[in-house]
CSV table of C-alpha atoms (C1' of nucleotides) in Angstrom, one decimal:
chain,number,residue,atom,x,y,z
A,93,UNK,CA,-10.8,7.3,11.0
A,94,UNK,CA,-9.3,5.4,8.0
A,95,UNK,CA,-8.0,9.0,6.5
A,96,UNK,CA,-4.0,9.5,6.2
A,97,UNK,CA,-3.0,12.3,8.2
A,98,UNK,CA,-1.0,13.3,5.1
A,99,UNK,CA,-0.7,17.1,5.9
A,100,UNK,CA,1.5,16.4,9.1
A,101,UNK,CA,4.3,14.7,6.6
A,102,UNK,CA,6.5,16.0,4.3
A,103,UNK,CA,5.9,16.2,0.2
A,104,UNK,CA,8.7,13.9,-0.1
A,105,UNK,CA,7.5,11.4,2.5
A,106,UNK,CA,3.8,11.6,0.9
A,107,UNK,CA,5.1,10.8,-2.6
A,108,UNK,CA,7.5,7.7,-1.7
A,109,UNK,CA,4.2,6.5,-0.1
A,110,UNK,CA,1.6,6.7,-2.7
A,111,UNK,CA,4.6,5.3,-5.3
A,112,UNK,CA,5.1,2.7,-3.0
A,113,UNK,CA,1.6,2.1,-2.2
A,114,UNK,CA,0.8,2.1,-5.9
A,115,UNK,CA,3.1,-1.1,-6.0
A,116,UNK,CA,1.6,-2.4,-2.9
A,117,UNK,CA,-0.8,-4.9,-4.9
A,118,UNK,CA,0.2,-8.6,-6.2
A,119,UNK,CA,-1.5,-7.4,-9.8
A,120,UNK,CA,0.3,-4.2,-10.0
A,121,UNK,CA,3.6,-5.9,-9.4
A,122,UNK,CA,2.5,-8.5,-12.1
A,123,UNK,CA,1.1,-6.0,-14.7
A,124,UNK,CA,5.0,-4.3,-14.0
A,125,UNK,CA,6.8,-7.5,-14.0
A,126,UNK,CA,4.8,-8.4,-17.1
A,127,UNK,CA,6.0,-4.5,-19.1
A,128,UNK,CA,9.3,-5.5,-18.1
A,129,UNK,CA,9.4,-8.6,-20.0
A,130,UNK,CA,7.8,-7.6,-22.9
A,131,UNK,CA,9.1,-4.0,-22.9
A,132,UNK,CA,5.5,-2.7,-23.9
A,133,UNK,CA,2.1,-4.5,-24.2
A,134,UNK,CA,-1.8,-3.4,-25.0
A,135,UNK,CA,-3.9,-3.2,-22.1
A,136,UNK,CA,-6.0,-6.2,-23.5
A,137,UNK,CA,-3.1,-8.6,-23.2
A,138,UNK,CA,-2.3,-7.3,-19.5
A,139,UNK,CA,-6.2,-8.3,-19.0
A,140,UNK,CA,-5.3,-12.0,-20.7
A,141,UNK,CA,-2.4,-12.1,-18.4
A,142,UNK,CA,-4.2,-11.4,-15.4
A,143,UNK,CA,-7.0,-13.4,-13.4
A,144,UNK,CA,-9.1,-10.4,-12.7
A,145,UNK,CA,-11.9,-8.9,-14.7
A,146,UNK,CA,-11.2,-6.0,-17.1
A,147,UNK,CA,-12.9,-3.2,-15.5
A,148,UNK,CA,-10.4,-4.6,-12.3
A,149,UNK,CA,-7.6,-4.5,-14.5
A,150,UNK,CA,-8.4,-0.8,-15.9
A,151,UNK,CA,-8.3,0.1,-12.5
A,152,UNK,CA,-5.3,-1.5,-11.2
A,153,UNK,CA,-3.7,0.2,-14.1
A,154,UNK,CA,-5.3,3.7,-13.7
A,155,UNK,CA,-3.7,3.7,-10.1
A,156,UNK,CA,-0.2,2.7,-11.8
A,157,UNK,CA,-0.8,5.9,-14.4
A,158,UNK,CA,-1.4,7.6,-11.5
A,159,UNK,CA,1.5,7.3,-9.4
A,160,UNK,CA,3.1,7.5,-12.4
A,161,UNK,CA,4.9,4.6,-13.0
A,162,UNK,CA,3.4,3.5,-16.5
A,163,UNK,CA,2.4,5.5,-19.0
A,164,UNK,CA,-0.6,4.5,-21.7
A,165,UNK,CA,-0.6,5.9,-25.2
A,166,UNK,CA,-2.9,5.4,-28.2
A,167,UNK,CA,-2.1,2.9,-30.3
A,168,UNK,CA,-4.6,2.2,-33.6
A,169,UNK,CA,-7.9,0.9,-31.5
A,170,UNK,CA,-6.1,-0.1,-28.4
A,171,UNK,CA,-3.7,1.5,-25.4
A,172,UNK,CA,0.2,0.8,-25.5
A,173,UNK,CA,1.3,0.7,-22.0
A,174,UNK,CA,4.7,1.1,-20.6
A,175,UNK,CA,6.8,2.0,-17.8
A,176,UNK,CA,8.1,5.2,-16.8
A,177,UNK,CA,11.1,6.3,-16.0
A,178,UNK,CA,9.8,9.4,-13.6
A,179,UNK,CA,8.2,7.2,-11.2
A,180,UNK,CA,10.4,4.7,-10.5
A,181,UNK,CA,13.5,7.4,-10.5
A,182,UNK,CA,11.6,8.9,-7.4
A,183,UNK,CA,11.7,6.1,-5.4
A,184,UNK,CA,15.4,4.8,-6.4
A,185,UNK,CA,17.2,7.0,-4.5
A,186,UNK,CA,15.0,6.1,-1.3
A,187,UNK,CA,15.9,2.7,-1.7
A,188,UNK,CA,19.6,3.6,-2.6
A,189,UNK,CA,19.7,5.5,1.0
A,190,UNK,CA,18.1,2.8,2.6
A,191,UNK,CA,21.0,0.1,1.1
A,192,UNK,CA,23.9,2.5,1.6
A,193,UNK,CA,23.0,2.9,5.2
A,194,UNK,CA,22.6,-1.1,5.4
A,195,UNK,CA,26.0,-1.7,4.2
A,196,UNK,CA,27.6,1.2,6.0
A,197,UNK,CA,26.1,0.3,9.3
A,198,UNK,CA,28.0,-2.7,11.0
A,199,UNK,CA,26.9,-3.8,14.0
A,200,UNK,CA,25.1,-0.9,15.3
A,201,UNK,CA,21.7,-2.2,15.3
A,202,UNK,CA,20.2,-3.2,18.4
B,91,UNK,CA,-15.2,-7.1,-2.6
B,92,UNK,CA,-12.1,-5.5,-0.8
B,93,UNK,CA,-10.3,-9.0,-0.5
B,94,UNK,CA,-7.3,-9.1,-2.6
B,95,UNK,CA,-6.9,-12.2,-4.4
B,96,UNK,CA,-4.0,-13.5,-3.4
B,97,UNK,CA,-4.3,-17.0,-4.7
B,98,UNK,CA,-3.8,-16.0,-8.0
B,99,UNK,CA,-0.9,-14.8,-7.5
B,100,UNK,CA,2.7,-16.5,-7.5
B,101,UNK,CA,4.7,-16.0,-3.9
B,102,UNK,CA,7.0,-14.0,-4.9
B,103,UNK,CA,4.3,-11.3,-6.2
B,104,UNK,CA,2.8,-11.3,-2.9
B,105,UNK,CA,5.5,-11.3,-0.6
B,106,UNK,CA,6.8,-8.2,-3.0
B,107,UNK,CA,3.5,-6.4,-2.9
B,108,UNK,CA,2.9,-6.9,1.0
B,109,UNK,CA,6.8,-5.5,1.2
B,110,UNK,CA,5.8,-2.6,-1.1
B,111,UNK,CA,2.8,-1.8,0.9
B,112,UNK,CA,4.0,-2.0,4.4
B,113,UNK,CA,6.4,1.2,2.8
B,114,UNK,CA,3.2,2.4,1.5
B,115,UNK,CA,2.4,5.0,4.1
B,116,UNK,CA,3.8,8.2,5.1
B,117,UNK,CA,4.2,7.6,9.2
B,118,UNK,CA,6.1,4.4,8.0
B,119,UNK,CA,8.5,6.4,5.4
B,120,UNK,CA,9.2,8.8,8.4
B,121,UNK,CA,10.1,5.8,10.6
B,122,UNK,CA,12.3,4.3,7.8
B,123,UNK,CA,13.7,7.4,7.1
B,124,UNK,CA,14.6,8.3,11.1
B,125,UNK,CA,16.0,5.3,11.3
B,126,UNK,CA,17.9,5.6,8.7
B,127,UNK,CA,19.4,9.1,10.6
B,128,UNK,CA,19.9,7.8,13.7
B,129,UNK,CA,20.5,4.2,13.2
B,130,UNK,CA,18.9,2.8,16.0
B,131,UNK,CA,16.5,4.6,18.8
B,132,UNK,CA,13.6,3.3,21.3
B,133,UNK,CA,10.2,3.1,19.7
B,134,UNK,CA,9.7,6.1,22.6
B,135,UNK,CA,11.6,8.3,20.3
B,136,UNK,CA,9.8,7.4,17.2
B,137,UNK,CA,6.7,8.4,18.8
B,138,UNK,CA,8.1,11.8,19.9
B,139,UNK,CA,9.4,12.2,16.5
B,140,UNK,CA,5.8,11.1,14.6
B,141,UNK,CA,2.6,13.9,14.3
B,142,UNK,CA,0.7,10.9,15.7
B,143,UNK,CA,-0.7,9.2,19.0
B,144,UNK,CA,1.7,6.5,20.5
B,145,UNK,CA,-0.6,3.3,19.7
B,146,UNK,CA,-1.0,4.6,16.3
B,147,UNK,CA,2.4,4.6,16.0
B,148,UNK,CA,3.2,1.4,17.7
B,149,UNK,CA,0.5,-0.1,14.8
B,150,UNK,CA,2.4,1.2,12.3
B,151,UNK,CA,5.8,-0.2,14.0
B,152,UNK,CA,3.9,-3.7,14.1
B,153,UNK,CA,3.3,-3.4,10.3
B,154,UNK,CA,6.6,-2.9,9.1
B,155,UNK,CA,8.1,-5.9,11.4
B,156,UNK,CA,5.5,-7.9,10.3
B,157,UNK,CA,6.8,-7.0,6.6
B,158,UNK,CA,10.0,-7.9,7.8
B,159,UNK,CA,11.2,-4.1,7.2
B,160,UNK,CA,12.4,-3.6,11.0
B,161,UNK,CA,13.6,-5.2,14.2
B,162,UNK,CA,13.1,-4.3,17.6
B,163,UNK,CA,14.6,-5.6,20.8
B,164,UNK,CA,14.2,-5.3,24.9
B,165,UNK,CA,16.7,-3.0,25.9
B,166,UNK,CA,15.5,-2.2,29.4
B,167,UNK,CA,12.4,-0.9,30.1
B,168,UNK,CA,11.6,-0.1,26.3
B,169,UNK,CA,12.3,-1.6,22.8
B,170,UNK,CA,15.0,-0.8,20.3
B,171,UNK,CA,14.1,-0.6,16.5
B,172,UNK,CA,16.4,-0.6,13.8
B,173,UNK,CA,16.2,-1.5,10.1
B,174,UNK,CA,16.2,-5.4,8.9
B,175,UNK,CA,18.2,-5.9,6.0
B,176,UNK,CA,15.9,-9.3,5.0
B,177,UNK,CA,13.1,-7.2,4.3
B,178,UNK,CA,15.0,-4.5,2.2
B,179,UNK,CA,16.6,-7.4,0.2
B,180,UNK,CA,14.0,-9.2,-0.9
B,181,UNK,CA,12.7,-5.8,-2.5
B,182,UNK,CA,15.8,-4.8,-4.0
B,183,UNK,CA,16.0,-7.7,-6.3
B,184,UNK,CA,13.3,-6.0,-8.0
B,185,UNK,CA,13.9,-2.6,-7.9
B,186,UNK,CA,17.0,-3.8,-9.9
B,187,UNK,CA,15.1,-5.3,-12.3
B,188,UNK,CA,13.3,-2.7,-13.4
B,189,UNK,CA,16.3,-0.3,-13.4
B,190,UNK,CA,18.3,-2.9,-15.6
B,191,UNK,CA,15.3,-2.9,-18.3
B,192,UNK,CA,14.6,0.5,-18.0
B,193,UNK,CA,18.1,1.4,-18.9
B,194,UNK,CA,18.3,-0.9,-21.6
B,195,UNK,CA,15.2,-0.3,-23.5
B,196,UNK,CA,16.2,2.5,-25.3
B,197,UNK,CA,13.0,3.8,-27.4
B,198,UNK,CA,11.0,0.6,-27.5
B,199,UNK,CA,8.5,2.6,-25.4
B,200,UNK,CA,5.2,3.2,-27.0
C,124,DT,C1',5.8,-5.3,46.8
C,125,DA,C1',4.1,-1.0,44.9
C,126,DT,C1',4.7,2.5,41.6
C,127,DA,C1',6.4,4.5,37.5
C,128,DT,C1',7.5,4.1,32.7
C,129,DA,C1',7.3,2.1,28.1
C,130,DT,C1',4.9,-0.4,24.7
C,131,DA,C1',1.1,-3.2,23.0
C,132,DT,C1',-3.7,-4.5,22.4
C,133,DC,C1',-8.9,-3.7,22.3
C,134,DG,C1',-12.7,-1.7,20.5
C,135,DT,C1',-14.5,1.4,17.4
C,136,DA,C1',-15.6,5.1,13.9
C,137,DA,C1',-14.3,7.0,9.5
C,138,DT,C1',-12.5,6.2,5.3
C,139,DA,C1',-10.1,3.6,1.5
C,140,DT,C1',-9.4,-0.5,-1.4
C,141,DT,C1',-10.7,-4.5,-4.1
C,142,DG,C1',-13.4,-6.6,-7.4
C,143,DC,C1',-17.4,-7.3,-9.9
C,144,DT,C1',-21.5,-6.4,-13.2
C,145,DA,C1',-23.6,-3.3,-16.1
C,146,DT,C1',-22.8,0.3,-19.0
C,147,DA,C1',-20.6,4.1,-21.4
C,148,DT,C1',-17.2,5.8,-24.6
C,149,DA,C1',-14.1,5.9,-28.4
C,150,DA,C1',-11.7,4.4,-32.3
C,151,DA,C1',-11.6,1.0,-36.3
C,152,DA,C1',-13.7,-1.8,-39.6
C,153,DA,C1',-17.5,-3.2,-42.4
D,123,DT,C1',-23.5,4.9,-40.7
D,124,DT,C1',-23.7,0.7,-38.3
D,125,DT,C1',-21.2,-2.7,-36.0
D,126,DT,C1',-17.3,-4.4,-33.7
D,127,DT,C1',-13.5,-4.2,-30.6
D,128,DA,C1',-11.0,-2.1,-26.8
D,129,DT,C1',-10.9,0.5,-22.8
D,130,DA,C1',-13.0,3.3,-19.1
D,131,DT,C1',-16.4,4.6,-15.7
D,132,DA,C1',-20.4,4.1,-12.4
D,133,DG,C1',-22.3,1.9,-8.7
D,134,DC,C1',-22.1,-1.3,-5.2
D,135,DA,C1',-20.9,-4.9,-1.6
D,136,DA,C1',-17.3,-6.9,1.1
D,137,DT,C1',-13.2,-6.1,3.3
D,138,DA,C1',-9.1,-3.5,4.9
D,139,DT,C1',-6.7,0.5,6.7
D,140,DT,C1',-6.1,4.5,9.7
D,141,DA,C1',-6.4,6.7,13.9
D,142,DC,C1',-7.7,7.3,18.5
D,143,DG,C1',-9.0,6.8,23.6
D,144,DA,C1',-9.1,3.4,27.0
D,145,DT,C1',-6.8,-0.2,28.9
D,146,DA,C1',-3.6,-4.1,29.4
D,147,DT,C1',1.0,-5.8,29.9
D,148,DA,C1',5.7,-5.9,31.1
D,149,DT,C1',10.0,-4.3,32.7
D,150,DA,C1',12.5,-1.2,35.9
D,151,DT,C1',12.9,1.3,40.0
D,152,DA,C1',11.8,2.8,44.7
DNA sequence: TATATATATCGTAATATTGCTATATAAAAA
DNA sequence: TTTTTATATAGCAATATTACGATATATATA
């Protein structure tokens, strides 16, 4: 099929996964790694920054909107882009779960 | 296209996004997640546990080890899966990252 | 050894993603 | 108002992903 079954899993479960997913992509985590260092950008220096094509970029960054883990306001001519908070909170606390029950767990793996 | 173009891209931006999108999927959240409950469990189990067919699920199981995400062991006649800390680590590093900046950049958003 | 049980792989259809060129839109500057 | 600059969208080709039934494999038990 190629279609998620995304009906049969929980809201939660659905959401980690499209945040994740949004991730999932060596330009996303380079447009985010690239907000983080300079706090906040216009999308035409993420396109500079990146060796895609600007329609590519637009899209790779639509998909970050998306999921919401930037956020793109109006700046003059151009669009500021950022990162937010919201998204990112969402998927802390899975990853805080997932490192708790690492540490707790001793050796009780197979 | 539909090729991702990984060249361009340093290591560590791949190896991040192929972490970030082996999570990128529901069936694997709930595998993560189960594990997380009960630690450690036959891949028999996570198919009993999952809304979908057993090689469908034993696809998804291959993803996540091939991420580096999970283990899984002969114990018998079946195979044990439990979480692998190497994946998780190499992720957290960057999940860290962005909470430290997030936290420090106090309205420098645009 | 033969059979049962557990998991993986093959092959395939449906759908999604990636990336591009061409083009549209929208704000700013001339 | 026309032009420039910045970003988004449409449309498309190539490739990847998801899911399944059928089947292979591999270990355990009888």
């Amino acid at each position: 099929m190629g279609i998620t079954k995304t009906e049969h899993f929980t809201d939660e479960q659905n959401e980690l996964a499209i945040l994740a997913k949004a991730i999932g992509h060596p330009a996303r985590i380079a447009i985010i790694q690239h907000l983080i260092k300079v706090n906040s950008c216009v999308c035409g220096d993420i396109v500079n920054e990146l060796p895609l094509a600007q329609p590519t970029v637009s899209q790779h960054l639509k998909e970050l909107k998306n999921a919401g883990l930037i956020k793109g306001n109006f700046e003059g001519n151009s669009i500021c882009y950022c990162l937010n908070e919201e998204g990112f909170n969402k998927i802390k606390g899975f990853f805080q779960q997932v490192n708790t029950h690492l540490e707790n767990r001793k050796n009780q793996c197979c």
